[in-house]
GROMACS .gro file of C-alpha atoms in nm:
model
  358
    1MET     CA    1  -0.490  -0.972  -2.696
    2SER     CA    2  -0.603  -1.298  -2.847
    3GLU     CA    3  -0.308  -1.485  -2.700
    4LEU     CA    4  -0.372  -1.337  -2.359
    5PHE     CA    5  -0.739  -1.427  -2.388
    6ALA     CA    6  -0.659  -1.789  -2.465
    7GLN     CA    7  -0.407  -1.809  -2.180
    8LYS     CA    8  -0.663  -1.673  -1.929
    9ALA     CA    9  -0.931  -1.893  -2.067
   10GLU     CA   10  -0.714  -2.208  -2.003
   11GLU     CA   11  -0.628  -2.080  -1.659
   12ALA     CA   12  -1.003  -2.042  -1.579
   13ARG     CA   13  -1.084  -2.388  -1.702
   14GLU     CA   14  -0.810  -2.531  -1.482
   15GLY     CA   15  -0.944  -2.328  -1.182
   16LYS     CA   16  -0.642  -2.122  -1.132
   17GLN     CA   17  -0.668  -1.785  -0.964
   18SER     CA   18  -0.438  -1.498  -1.058
   19GLU     CA   19  -0.300  -1.252  -0.811
   20GLY     CA   20  -0.342  -0.882  -0.797
   21LEU     CA   21  -0.552  -0.671  -1.054
   22ASP     CA   22  -0.604  -0.899  -1.349
   23ILE     CA   23  -0.846  -0.721  -1.579
   24MET     CA   24  -0.851  -0.990  -1.849
   25GLY     CA   25  -0.864  -1.274  -1.607
   26MET     CA   26  -1.164  -1.131  -1.419
   27LEU     CA   27  -1.353  -1.073  -1.752
   28VAL     CA   28  -1.264  -1.426  -1.874
   29ARG     CA   29  -1.362  -1.598  -1.534
   30SER     CA   30  -1.710  -1.445  -1.569
   31SER     CA   31  -1.775  -1.672  -1.863
   32TYR     CA   32  -1.528  -1.958  -1.834
   33GLY     CA   33  -1.436  -2.207  -1.570
   34GLU     CA   34  -1.662  -2.396  -1.324
   35SER     CA   35  -2.002  -2.258  -1.266
   36LYS     CA   36  -2.339  -2.365  -1.109
   37GLY     CA   37  -2.654  -2.433  -1.295
   38ALA     CA   38  -2.994  -2.281  -1.205
   39GLN     CA   39  -3.059  -2.579  -0.965
   40GLY     CA   40  -2.709  -2.554  -0.798
   41ARG     CA   41  -2.573  -2.845  -1.006
   42LYS     CA   42  -2.196  -2.805  -1.054
   43LEU     CA   43  -2.104  -2.789  -1.414
   44SER     CA   44  -1.784  -2.914  -1.570
   45PRO     CA   45  -1.510  -2.654  -1.650
   46GLY     CA   46  -1.547  -2.507  -1.987
   47ARG     CA   47  -1.749  -2.231  -2.163
   48ALA     CA   48  -2.045  -2.128  -1.957
   49GLU     CA   49  -2.385  -2.090  -2.133
   50LYS     CA   50  -2.613  -1.791  -2.112
   51GLY     CA   51  -2.850  -1.842  -1.817
   52GLU     CA   52  -2.648  -2.101  -1.630
   53VAL     CA   53  -2.572  -1.862  -1.343
   54GLY     CA   54  -2.883  -1.656  -1.380
   55LYS     CA   55  -2.734  -1.369  -1.565
   56PRO     CA   56  -2.606  -1.294  -1.915
   57ILE     CA   57  -2.264  -1.427  -2.009
   58LEU     CA   58  -2.008  -1.213  -2.183
   59SER     CA   59  -1.928  -1.326  -2.528
   60ASP     CA   60  -1.562  -1.366  -2.636
   61SER     CA   61  -1.602  -1.046  -2.838
   62ASP     CA   62  -1.732  -0.865  -2.528
   63ILE     CA   63  -1.437  -0.980  -2.319
   64LEU     CA   64  -1.176  -0.881  -2.581
   65GLY     CA   65  -1.344  -0.543  -2.648
   66ASN     CA   66  -1.371  -0.446  -2.281
   67ALA     CA   67  -1.013  -0.568  -2.199
   68PHE     CA   68  -0.871  -0.381  -2.505
   69VAL     CA   69  -1.030  -0.053  -2.396
   70MET     CA   70  -0.926  -0.074  -2.033
   71ILE     CA   71  -0.572  -0.194  -2.100
   72VAL     CA   72  -0.490   0.023  -2.408
   73ALA     CA   73  -0.692   0.332  -2.347
   74GLY     CA   74  -0.644   0.332  -1.973
   75HIS     CA   75  -0.274   0.234  -1.935
   76GLU     CA   76  -0.092   0.245  -2.269
   77THR     CA   77  -0.171   0.622  -2.312
   78THR     CA   78  -0.069   0.710  -1.966
   79ALA     CA   79   0.254   0.507  -1.997
   80ASN     CA   80   0.331   0.681  -2.323
   81SER     CA   81   0.280   1.026  -2.143
   82ILE     CA   82   0.508   0.928  -1.866
   83HIS     CA   83   0.773   0.805  -2.110
   84PHE     CA   84   0.766   1.127  -2.318
   85SER     CA   85   0.759   1.349  -2.012
   86LEU     CA   86   1.087   1.177  -1.882
   87MET     CA   87   1.258   1.213  -2.220
   88GLU     CA   88   1.152   1.578  -2.261
   89LEU     CA   89   1.284   1.655  -1.912
   90ALA     CA   90   1.611   1.488  -1.984
   91ILE     CA   91   1.637   1.693  -2.301
   92ASN     CA   92   1.542   2.013  -2.122
   93PRO     CA   93   1.735   2.030  -1.797
   94ARG     CA   94   1.609   2.379  -1.706
   95ALA     CA   95   1.255   2.248  -1.693
   96GLN     CA   96   1.366   1.947  -1.491
   97ARG     CA   97   1.536   2.164  -1.233
   98LEU     CA   98   1.228   2.378  -1.196
   99LEU     CA   99   1.009   2.069  -1.150
  100GLN     CA  100   1.248   1.922  -0.890
  101LYS     CA  101   1.254   2.252  -0.702
  102GLU     CA  102   0.865   2.244  -0.686
  103VAL     CA  103   0.844   1.886  -0.581
  104GLN     CA  104   1.089   1.955  -0.305
  105SER     CA  105   0.886   2.268  -0.191
  106ILE     CA  106   0.564   2.058  -0.182
  107PHE     CA  107   0.683   1.729  -0.036
  108GLY     CA  108   1.026   1.794   0.102
  109ASN     CA  109   1.178   1.456   0.213
  110GLU     CA  110   0.835   1.311   0.322
  111PRO     CA  111   0.790   0.955   0.178
  112PRO     CA  112   0.517   0.910  -0.097
  113GLU     CA  113   0.305   0.701   0.131
  114THR     CA  114   0.240   1.009   0.344
  115TRP     CA  115   0.125   1.221   0.046
  116ASP     CA  116  -0.238   1.329   0.043
  117TYR     CA  117  -0.451   1.375  -0.271
  118ASP     CA  118  -0.685   1.633  -0.130
  119SER     CA  119  -0.399   1.840   0.010
  120ASN     CA  120  -0.165   1.828  -0.280
  121ILE     CA  121  -0.365   1.790  -0.606
  122ASN     CA  122  -0.436   2.155  -0.665
  123THR     CA  123  -0.074   2.264  -0.591
  124LEU     CA  124   0.054   2.003  -0.832
  125LEU     CA  125  -0.189   2.080  -1.108
  126GLY     CA  126  -0.142   2.454  -1.080
  127GLY     CA  127   0.234   2.453  -1.073
  128MET     CA  128   0.530   2.324  -1.261
  129VAL     CA  129   0.439   1.959  -1.229
  130GLY     CA  130   0.101   2.033  -1.387
  131ALA     CA  131   0.275   2.246  -1.652
  132VAL     CA  132   0.502   1.960  -1.744
  133LEU     CA  133   0.207   1.722  -1.773
  134GLN     CA  134   0.002   1.969  -1.989
  135GLU     CA  135   0.296   2.062  -2.209
  136GLN     CA  136   0.379   1.701  -2.281
  137LEU     CA  137   0.020   1.630  -2.375
  138ARG     CA  138   0.009   1.941  -2.583
  139ILE     CA  139   0.316   1.866  -2.790
  140LEU     CA  140   0.280   1.480  -2.806
  141PRO     CA  141  -0.076   1.391  -2.735
  142PRO     CA  142  -0.127   1.000  -2.706
  143VAL     CA  143  -0.414   1.012  -2.969
  144ILE     CA  144  -0.345   1.242  -3.262
  145ALA     CA  145  -0.680   1.214  -3.429
  146ILE     CA  146  -0.997   1.194  -3.220
  147PRO     CA  147  -1.296   1.038  -3.408
  148LYS     CA  148  -1.634   1.208  -3.385
  149GLN     CA  149  -1.959   1.163  -3.576
  150VAL     CA  150  -2.238   1.404  -3.667
  151SER     CA  151  -2.584   1.289  -3.541
  152LYS     CA  152  -2.737   1.069  -3.805
  153SER     CA  153  -3.077   1.230  -3.767
  154GLN     CA  154  -2.973   1.594  -3.884
  155ASP     CA  155  -2.695   1.805  -4.022
  156GLN     CA  156  -2.489   2.017  -3.784
  157VAL     CA  157  -2.386   2.377  -3.842
  158ILE     CA  158  -2.060   2.517  -3.707
  159VAL     CA  159  -1.909   2.857  -3.743
  160LEU     CA  160  -1.548   2.898  -3.846
  161ASP     CA  161  -1.397   3.252  -3.853
  162GLY     CA  162  -1.752   3.393  -3.895
  163LYS     CA  163  -1.843   3.151  -4.173
  164LYS     CA  164  -2.114   2.884  -4.143
  165VAL     CA  165  -2.011   2.535  -4.233
  166ILE     CA  166  -2.261   2.246  -4.262
  167LEU     CA  167  -2.150   1.903  -4.152
  168PRO     CA  168  -2.388   1.645  -4.313
  169ALA     CA  169  -2.577   1.413  -4.092
  170GLY     CA  170  -2.380   1.101  -4.016
  171ALA     CA  171  -2.046   1.254  -4.131
  172HIS     CA  172  -1.731   1.125  -3.963
  173VAL     CA  173  -1.496   1.397  -3.832
  174ALA     CA  174  -1.138   1.356  -3.715
  175LEU     CA  175  -1.016   1.626  -3.463
  176ASN     CA  176  -0.657   1.709  -3.545
  177THR     CA  177  -0.508   1.741  -3.191
  178VAL     CA  178  -0.152   1.792  -3.308
  179GLY     CA  179  -0.253   2.072  -3.546
  180VAL     CA  180  -0.465   2.262  -3.298
  181HIS     CA  181  -0.216   2.214  -3.018
  182ARG     CA  182   0.047   2.394  -3.221
  183ASN     CA  183  -0.175   2.670  -3.371
  184PRO     CA  184  -0.011   3.007  -3.279
  185LYS     CA  185  -0.359   3.147  -3.273
  186TYR     CA  186  -0.434   2.989  -2.940
  187TRP     CA  187  -0.106   2.958  -2.759
  188PRO     CA  188   0.150   3.202  -2.592
  189SER     CA  189   0.477   3.168  -2.765
  190GLN     CA  190   0.808   3.323  -2.845
  191PRO     CA  191   1.065   3.275  -3.122
  192SER     CA  192   1.217   2.939  -3.095
  193LYS     CA  193   1.569   2.913  -2.954
  194ILE     CA  194   1.610   2.566  -3.099
  195SER     CA  195   1.462   2.566  -3.451
  196GLY     CA  196   1.466   2.933  -3.553
  197ARG     CA  197   1.089   2.918  -3.613
  198PRO     CA  198   0.884   3.241  -3.546
  199ASN     CA  199   0.719   3.056  -3.259
  200ASP     CA  200   0.832   2.783  -3.021
  201LEU     CA  201   0.514   2.573  -3.035
  202TYR     CA  202   0.710   2.276  -3.164
  203ASP     CA  203   0.939   2.301  -2.862
  204PHE     CA  204   0.880   2.155  -2.512
  205ARG     CA  205   0.854   2.458  -2.285
  206PRO     CA  206   0.623   2.398  -1.997
  207GLU     CA  207   0.684   2.750  -1.859
  208ARG     CA  208   0.437   2.866  -2.123
  209TRP     CA  209   0.165   2.735  -1.900
  210LEU     CA  210   0.269   2.932  -1.591
  211ILE     CA  211   0.111   3.276  -1.551
  212LYS     CA  212   0.092   3.523  -1.261
  213ALA     CA  213  -0.220   3.558  -1.058
  214SER     CA  214  -0.250   3.904  -1.190
  215ALA     CA  215  -0.247   3.791  -1.556
  216THR     CA  216  -0.441   3.981  -1.812
  217SER     CA  217  -0.798   3.881  -1.885
  218LYS     CA  218  -0.698   3.765  -2.225
  219GLN     CA  219  -0.465   3.506  -2.086
  220GLN     CA  220  -0.732   3.368  -1.852
  221GLY     CA  221  -1.054   3.464  -2.032
  222ASP     CA  222  -1.018   3.331  -2.388
  223SER     CA  223  -1.138   2.981  -2.297
  224GLY     CA  224  -1.500   3.067  -2.336
  225LEU     CA  225  -1.577   2.875  -2.016
  226GLU     CA  226  -1.869   3.023  -1.817
  227SER     CA  227  -1.946   2.759  -1.557
  228SER     CA  228  -1.763   2.556  -1.293
  229GLU     CA  229  -1.875   2.243  -1.490
  230GLU     CA  230  -1.709   2.366  -1.799
  231GLU     CA  231  -1.399   2.470  -1.616
  232GLU     CA  232  -1.363   2.116  -1.479
  233ASP     CA  233  -1.424   1.980  -1.829
  234PHE     CA  234  -1.119   2.158  -1.949
  235GLY     CA  235  -0.919   1.908  -1.759
  236GLY     CA  236  -0.777   1.968  -1.419
  237PHE     CA  237  -0.874   2.273  -1.229
  238THR     CA  238  -1.050   2.203  -0.901
  239GLY     CA  239  -1.018   2.547  -0.734
  240GLU     CA  240  -0.964   2.920  -0.804
  241ASP     CA  241  -0.608   2.921  -0.667
  242THR     CA  242  -0.524   2.652  -0.928
  243SER     CA  243  -0.703   2.801  -1.229
  244ALA     CA  244  -0.541   3.133  -1.166
  245GLN     CA  245  -0.190   2.996  -1.197
  246LEU     CA  246  -0.211   2.797  -1.510
  247PHE     CA  247  -0.274   2.916  -1.869
  248ARG     CA  248  -0.613   2.815  -2.000
  249PRO     CA  249  -0.635   2.785  -2.375
  250ALA     CA  250  -0.950   2.853  -2.574
  251ARG     CA  251  -1.224   2.587  -2.555
  252GLY     CA  252  -1.142   2.323  -2.822
  253ALA     CA  253  -0.779   2.437  -2.861
  254TYR     CA  254  -0.646   2.163  -2.614
  255LEU     CA  255  -0.782   1.816  -2.667
  256PRO     CA  256  -0.559   1.546  -2.516
  257PHE     CA  257  -0.867   1.398  -2.344
  258SER     CA  258  -1.115   1.495  -2.619
  259ASP     CA  259  -1.386   1.738  -2.502
  260GLY     CA  260  -1.750   1.759  -2.420
  261ALA     CA  261  -1.996   1.493  -2.304
  262ARG     CA  262  -1.784   1.206  -2.454
  263SER     CA  263  -1.441   1.321  -2.319
  264CYS     CA  264  -1.217   1.078  -2.147
  265LEU     CA  265  -1.360   0.925  -1.830
  266GLY     CA  266  -1.013   0.848  -1.705
  267ARG     CA  267  -0.872   1.198  -1.731
  268ARG     CA  268  -0.828   1.266  -1.360
  269LEU     CA  269  -0.686   0.922  -1.302
  270ALA     CA  270  -0.427   0.971  -1.580
  271GLN     CA  271  -0.333   1.317  -1.443
  272VAL     CA  272  -0.282   1.184  -1.109
  273LYS     CA  273  -0.080   0.888  -1.227
  274VAL     CA  274   0.153   1.102  -1.440
  275MET     CA  275   0.206   1.358  -1.178
  276GLY     CA  276   0.249   1.103  -0.905
  277VAL     CA  277   0.519   0.920  -1.106
  278LEU     CA  278   0.697   1.246  -1.185
  279SER     CA  279   0.691   1.362  -0.822
  280VAL     CA  280   0.817   1.025  -0.691
  281ILE     CA  281   1.106   1.008  -0.931
  282PHE     CA  282   1.224   1.367  -0.914
  283GLN     CA  283   1.197   1.403  -0.535
  284LYS     CA  284   1.519   1.194  -0.518
  285TYR     CA  285   1.646   1.149  -0.871
  286SER     CA  286   1.745   1.333  -1.191
  287ILE     CA  287   1.736   1.187  -1.545
  288GLU     CA  288   2.010   1.266  -1.790
  289LEU     CA  289   2.059   1.176  -2.152
  290ALA     CA  290   2.326   0.906  -2.190
  291VAL     CA  291   2.633   1.032  -2.374
  292ASP     CA  292   2.809   0.698  -2.418
  293GLU     CA  293   2.810   0.749  -2.788
  294TRP     CA  294   3.041   1.052  -2.762
  295ALA     CA  295   3.233   1.001  -2.438
  296THR     CA  296   3.313   0.740  -2.175
  297ASP     CA  297   3.251   0.800  -1.804
  298GLU     CA  298   3.625   0.848  -1.746
  299GLU     CA  299   3.636   1.116  -2.020
  300VAL     CA  300   3.331   1.291  -1.887
  301ALA     CA  301   3.480   1.298  -1.541
  302LYS     CA  302   3.785   1.499  -1.681
  303MET     CA  303   3.573   1.748  -1.879
  304THR     CA  304   3.519   2.111  -1.807
  305ASP     CA  305   3.164   2.247  -1.776
  306ALA     CA  306   3.201   2.384  -2.128
  307GLU     CA  307   3.302   2.053  -2.264
  308LYS     CA  308   3.009   1.881  -2.087
  309LYS     CA  309   2.772   2.127  -2.233
  310GLN     CA  310   2.913   2.056  -2.577
  311VAL     CA  311   2.882   1.677  -2.556
  312TYR     CA  312   2.529   1.702  -2.400
  313SER     CA  313   2.422   1.920  -2.681
  314LYS     CA  314   2.500   1.642  -2.920
  315ALA     CA  315   2.280   1.403  -2.715
  316GLN     CA  316   2.004   1.665  -2.706
  317ASP     CA  317   2.013   1.706  -3.083
  318LYS     CA  318   1.995   1.328  -3.136
  319ALA     CA  319   1.711   1.288  -2.881
  320ARG     CA  320   1.500   1.566  -3.037
  321LYS     CA  321   1.543   1.401  -3.380
  322MET     CA  322   1.435   1.061  -3.231
  323ILE     CA  323   1.121   1.211  -3.075
  324ARG     CA  324   1.020   1.363  -3.414
  325THR     CA  325   1.012   1.008  -3.553
  326ALA     CA  326   0.721   0.914  -3.312
  327THR     CA  327   0.440   0.759  -3.517
  328THR     CA  328   0.087   0.638  -3.419
  329LEU     CA  329  -0.046   0.286  -3.412
  330ILE     CA  330  -0.348   0.332  -3.198
  331THR     CA  331  -0.131   0.558  -2.965
  332LEU     CA  332   0.170   0.783  -3.039
  333LYS     CA  333   0.499   0.628  -2.945
  334LEU     CA  334   0.864   0.569  -3.077
  335HIS     CA  335   0.796   0.280  -3.326
  336GLU     CA  336   1.100   0.343  -3.547
  337ALA     CA  337   1.420   0.150  -3.446
  338PRO     CA  338   1.582   0.170  -3.199
  339GLY     CA  339   1.257   0.294  -3.047
  340TYR     CA  340   1.416   0.459  -2.735
  341ILE     CA  341   1.625   0.734  -2.611
  342PRO     CA  342   1.909   0.623  -2.382
  343VAL     CA  343   1.902   0.803  -2.044
  344ARG     CA  344   2.055   0.754  -1.699
  345VAL     CA  345   1.874   0.793  -1.369
  346VAL     CA  346   2.099   0.936  -1.104
  347LYS     CA  347   2.054   1.048  -0.748
  348LYS     CA  348   2.017   1.412  -0.686
  349GLY     CA  349   2.357   1.562  -0.622
  350GLU     CA  350   2.529   1.316  -0.845
  351GLU     CA  351   2.439   1.474  -1.181
  352ARG     CA  352   2.702   1.538  -1.449
  353PHE     CA  353   2.495   1.753  -1.687
  354ILE     CA  354   2.148   1.845  -1.555
  355ASN     CA  355   2.294   2.104  -1.310
  356ILE     CA  356   2.486   2.293  -1.576
  357VAL     CA  357   2.299   2.258  -1.903
  358GLU     CA  358   2.007   2.484  -2.010
   0.00000   0.00000   0.00000
């Protein structure tokens, strides 16, 4: 960030204008470069002083802080979610096929520039595309510990399992998103077919979010949401048709965007970005794990379906192990070498594994 700041400051001093959306550049230019004094006198390039242009000037700390929040919180988290969604869909071909089927039913072969937010957003959020988004955020939330603080003026009392707990005034609390997202008390589950655990909450299974419109009141009513405002605060339902199709966990059990008055302002933007990327990619393409470590293209071409399933199973096992190495440095991502899972993007109809592997 400091290097980028220095570069943008130098460009501003030289009067260079950057193209496109340049967040850091815009912030830096507000305080650096040529400006005019109170009497219209042109000042030499350099650091503007407070009051020269009749308004407060951002400090270097202000510029860095705002750019950091917008770039990291607004883009890095969403990029991580897209990355993990693509990897999980490559590891779980059945979910990928269901997503492709839904994207096809919604958009057909219409080009993305003709898609319409108002017409499509509820359908996307309430179906498989939304389920993939929600499941990825459940199992691998970008921020694994959300910082909160009790009011400094008074203690706060909360009730846990019928027992009152006093949080002292000013106490710092970290909400454990990973823990609550995998707590069997709040989530529909079944025995894991992968790990043998009594529940599959450590597994990527977006289908858990899809319920029938005639679902029981327990499935839809445990959230504790009583008003349309609170329903929206949950993170994505904009109509009755949508909220009736997607599982709604208890309030506080799902926190990828935090919750309450200080929840993420960019929640809807992030949802639209992730679902938009998934829809554009899977309208025409499939993503498969690369199996080069175990077989060449020529060898794969000669394999039976059973042999392909066997080699893909090896790639799935390795990819799942790699995802479990994800750690957090501000946001959750694959920091451990090699830091990526090899995949191939292929046109629909040219898949080697996705159409036969579960």
